[in-house]
């Protein structure tokens, strides 16, 4: 199963704009595991995925390949990025 992780922070203005778009995509795409991680949480995946900016979206495909995109995307852009 494909996994999509949104890295963000409560203090981040662009993250607040992106959250509803991410949630809409999560509600309309089946068969994908959507996760949100706050960069202030200390989650080890933050370093593993080299997150330096927020928001950052990471897609982990079934074969383990990782794609990363920083910045706010529209729902359509996010769906295209997820593939």
JSON list of C-alpha atoms in Angstrom, two decimals:
[
{"chain": "A", "resi": 1, "resn": "UNK", "atom": "CA", "xyz": [0.00, 0.00, 0.00]},
{"chain": "A", "resi": 2, "resn": "UNK", "atom": "CA", "xyz": [1.20, 3.47, -0.87]},
{"chain": "A", "resi": 3, "resn": "UNK", "atom": "CA", "xyz": [1.82, 5.83, 2.08]},
{"chain": "A", "resi": 4, "resn": "UNK", "atom": "CA", "xyz": [1.53, 9.62, 1.97]},
{"chain": "A", "resi": 5, "resn": "UNK", "atom": "CA", "xyz": [2.99, 11.61, 4.85]},
{"chain": "A", "resi": 6, "resn": "UNK", "atom": "CA", "xyz": [2.40, 15.32, 5.36]},
{"chain": "A", "resi": 7, "resn": "UNK", "atom": "CA", "xyz": [5.02, 17.01, 7.52]},
{"chain": "A", "resi": 8, "resn": "UNK", "atom": "CA", "xyz": [3.90, 20.28, 9.03]},
{"chain": "A", "resi": 9, "resn": "UNK", "atom": "CA", "xyz": [3.76, 22.37, 12.19]},
{"chain": "A", "resi": 10, "resn": "UNK", "atom": "CA", "xyz": [1.03, 24.09, 14.16]},
{"chain": "A", "resi": 11, "resn": "UNK", "atom": "CA", "xyz": [2.83, 27.42, 13.90]},
{"chain": "A", "resi": 12, "resn": "UNK", "atom": "CA", "xyz": [3.19, 27.22, 10.09]},
{"chain": "A", "resi": 13, "resn": "UNK", "atom": "CA", "xyz": [0.79, 29.43, 8.11]},
{"chain": "A", "resi": 14, "resn": "UNK", "atom": "CA", "xyz": [1.18, 27.56, 4.80]},
{"chain": "A", "resi": 15, "resn": "UNK", "atom": "CA", "xyz": [0.62, 24.27, 6.66]},
{"chain": "A", "resi": 16, "resn": "UNK", "atom": "CA", "xyz": [-2.72, 25.58, 7.94]},
{"chain": "A", "resi": 17, "resn": "UNK", "atom": "CA", "xyz": [-3.71, 26.40, 4.34]},
{"chain": "A", "resi": 18, "resn": "UNK", "atom": "CA", "xyz": [-2.58, 22.96, 3.15]},
{"chain": "A", "resi": 19, "resn": "UNK", "atom": "CA", "xyz": [-4.29, 20.86, 5.85]},
{"chain": "A", "resi": 20, "resn": "UNK", "atom": "CA", "xyz": [-7.83, 21.01, 4.37]},
{"chain": "A", "resi": 21, "resn": "UNK", "atom": "CA", "xyz": [-6.49, 20.12, 0.91]},
{"chain": "A", "resi": 22, "resn": "UNK", "atom": "CA", "xyz": [-4.55, 17.16, 2.30]},
{"chain": "A", "resi": 23, "resn": "UNK", "atom": "CA", "xyz": [-7.60, 16.02, 4.26]},
{"chain": "A", "resi": 24, "resn": "UNK", "atom": "CA", "xyz": [-9.82, 16.30, 1.18]},
{"chain": "A", "resi": 25, "resn": "UNK", "atom": "CA", "xyz": [-7.41, 14.17, -0.84]},
{"chain": "A", "resi": 26, "resn": "UNK", "atom": "CA", "xyz": [-7.26, 11.64, 2.00]},
{"chain": "A", "resi": 27, "resn": "UNK", "atom": "CA", "xyz": [-11.06, 11.43, 2.06]},
{"chain": "A", "resi": 28, "resn": "UNK", "atom": "CA", "xyz": [-11.35, 10.86, -1.70]},
{"chain": "A", "resi": 29, "resn": "UNK", "atom": "CA", "xyz": [-8.45, 8.48, -2.46]},
{"chain": "A", "resi": 30, "resn": "UNK", "atom": "CA", "xyz": [-8.89, 4.89, -1.35]},
{"chain": "A", "resi": 31, "resn": "UNK", "atom": "CA", "xyz": [-6.15, 2.32, -0.87]},
{"chain": "A", "resi": 32, "resn": "UNK", "atom": "CA", "xyz": [-3.59, 4.87, 0.32]},
{"chain": "A", "resi": 33, "resn": "UNK", "atom": "CA", "xyz": [-2.34, 5.30, 3.89]},
{"chain": "A", "resi": 34, "resn": "UNK", "atom": "CA", "xyz": [-2.39, 9.04, 4.76]},
{"chain": "A", "resi": 35, "resn": "UNK", "atom": "CA", "xyz": [-0.43, 10.30, 7.78]},
{"chain": "A", "resi": 36, "resn": "UNK", "atom": "CA", "xyz": [0.34, 13.71, 9.28]},
{"chain": "A", "resi": 37, "resn": "UNK", "atom": "CA", "xyz": [3.45, 14.34, 11.35]},
{"chain": "A", "resi": 38, "resn": "UNK", "atom": "CA", "xyz": [4.25, 17.51, 13.29]},
{"chain": "A", "resi": 39, "resn": "UNK", "atom": "CA", "xyz": [7.93, 18.37, 12.82]},
{"chain": "A", "resi": 40, "resn": "UNK", "atom": "CA", "xyz": [8.14, 19.42, 16.46]},
{"chain": "A", "resi": 41, "resn": "UNK", "atom": "CA", "xyz": [7.21, 15.88, 17.57]},
{"chain": "A", "resi": 42, "resn": "UNK", "atom": "CA", "xyz": [10.73, 14.47, 17.19]},
{"chain": "A", "resi": 43, "resn": "UNK", "atom": "CA", "xyz": [9.50, 11.62, 14.99]},
{"chain": "A", "resi": 44, "resn": "UNK", "atom": "CA", "xyz": [12.56, 9.84, 13.51]},
{"chain": "A", "resi": 45, "resn": "UNK", "atom": "CA", "xyz": [10.99, 9.85, 10.02]},
{"chain": "A", "resi": 46, "resn": "UNK", "atom": "CA", "xyz": [11.59, 13.63, 9.88]},
{"chain": "A", "resi": 47, "resn": "UNK", "atom": "CA", "xyz": [15.34, 13.01, 9.63]},
{"chain": "A", "resi": 48, "resn": "UNK", "atom": "CA", "xyz": [14.89, 9.83, 7.59]},
{"chain": "A", "resi": 49, "resn": "UNK", "atom": "CA", "xyz": [13.02, 11.78, 4.89]},
{"chain": "A", "resi": 50, "resn": "UNK", "atom": "CA", "xyz": [15.29, 14.83, 5.08]},
{"chain": "A", "resi": 51, "resn": "UNK", "atom": "CA", "xyz": [12.49, 17.26, 5.86]},
{"chain": "A", "resi": 52, "resn": "UNK", "atom": "CA", "xyz": [13.89, 20.80, 5.92]},
{"chain": "A", "resi": 53, "resn": "UNK", "atom": "CA", "xyz": [10.79, 22.85, 5.03]},
{"chain": "A", "resi": 54, "resn": "UNK", "atom": "CA", "xyz": [7.14, 22.66, 5.96]},
{"chain": "A", "resi": 55, "resn": "UNK", "atom": "CA", "xyz": [4.81, 21.67, 4.60]},
{"chain": "A", "resi": 56, "resn": "UNK", "atom": "CA", "xyz": [6.53, 18.73, 2.94]},
{"chain": "A", "resi": 57, "resn": "UNK", "atom": "CA", "xyz": [4.67, 15.80, 1.42]},
{"chain": "A", "resi": 58, "resn": "UNK", "atom": "CA", "xyz": [6.36, 12.41, 1.08]},
{"chain": "A", "resi": 59, "resn": "UNK", "atom": "CA", "xyz": [5.00, 9.54, -1.01]},
{"chain": "A", "resi": 60, "resn": "UNK", "atom": "CA", "xyz": [6.32, 6.06, -0.32]},
{"chain": "A", "resi": 61, "resn": "UNK", "atom": "CA", "xyz": [5.37, 3.67, -3.11]},
{"chain": "A", "resi": 62, "resn": "UNK", "atom": "CA", "xyz": [4.69, -0.04, -2.70]},
{"chain": "A", "resi": 63, "resn": "UNK", "atom": "CA", "xyz": [8.22, -0.83, -3.89]},
{"chain": "A", "resi": 64, "resn": "UNK", "atom": "CA", "xyz": [9.76, 1.46, -1.23]},
{"chain": "A", "resi": 65, "resn": "UNK", "atom": "CA", "xyz": [10.70, 4.34, -3.54]},
{"chain": "A", "resi": 66, "resn": "UNK", "atom": "CA", "xyz": [10.31, 7.76, -1.91]},
{"chain": "A", "resi": 67, "resn": "UNK", "atom": "CA", "xyz": [9.27, 11.01, -3.57]},
{"chain": "A", "resi": 68, "resn": "UNK", "atom": "CA", "xyz": [9.25, 14.34, -1.72]},
{"chain": "A", "resi": 69, "resn": "UNK", "atom": "CA", "xyz": [7.67, 17.72, -2.52]},
{"chain": "A", "resi": 70, "resn": "UNK", "atom": "CA", "xyz": [7.84, 20.85, -0.39]},
{"chain": "A", "resi": 71, "resn": "UNK", "atom": "CA", "xyz": [5.19, 23.55, -0.40]},
{"chain": "A", "resi": 72, "resn": "UNK", "atom": "CA", "xyz": [1.43, 23.83, -0.64]},
{"chain": "A", "resi": 73, "resn": "UNK", "atom": "CA", "xyz": [-0.28, 21.87, -3.41]},
{"chain": "A", "resi": 74, "resn": "UNK", "atom": "CA", "xyz": [-3.85, 22.01, -4.62]},
{"chain": "A", "resi": 75, "resn": "UNK", "atom": "CA", "xyz": [-5.95, 18.86, -4.25]},
{"chain": "A", "resi": 76, "resn": "UNK", "atom": "CA", "xyz": [-5.44, 18.16, -7.96]},
{"chain": "A", "resi": 77, "resn": "UNK", "atom": "CA", "xyz": [-1.67, 18.64, -7.71]},
{"chain": "A", "resi": 78, "resn": "UNK", "atom": "CA", "xyz": [-1.53, 16.40, -4.66]},
{"chain": "A", "resi": 79, "resn": "UNK", "atom": "CA", "xyz": [-3.54, 13.66, -6.40]},
{"chain": "A", "resi": 80, "resn": "UNK", "atom": "CA", "xyz": [-1.21, 13.86, -9.42]},
{"chain": "A", "resi": 81, "resn": "UNK", "atom": "CA", "xyz": [1.86, 13.73, -7.14]},
{"chain": "A", "resi": 82, "resn": "UNK", "atom": "CA", "xyz": [0.51, 10.67, -5.36]},
{"chain": "A", "resi": 83, "resn": "UNK", "atom": "CA", "xyz": [-0.10, 9.05, -8.74]}
]
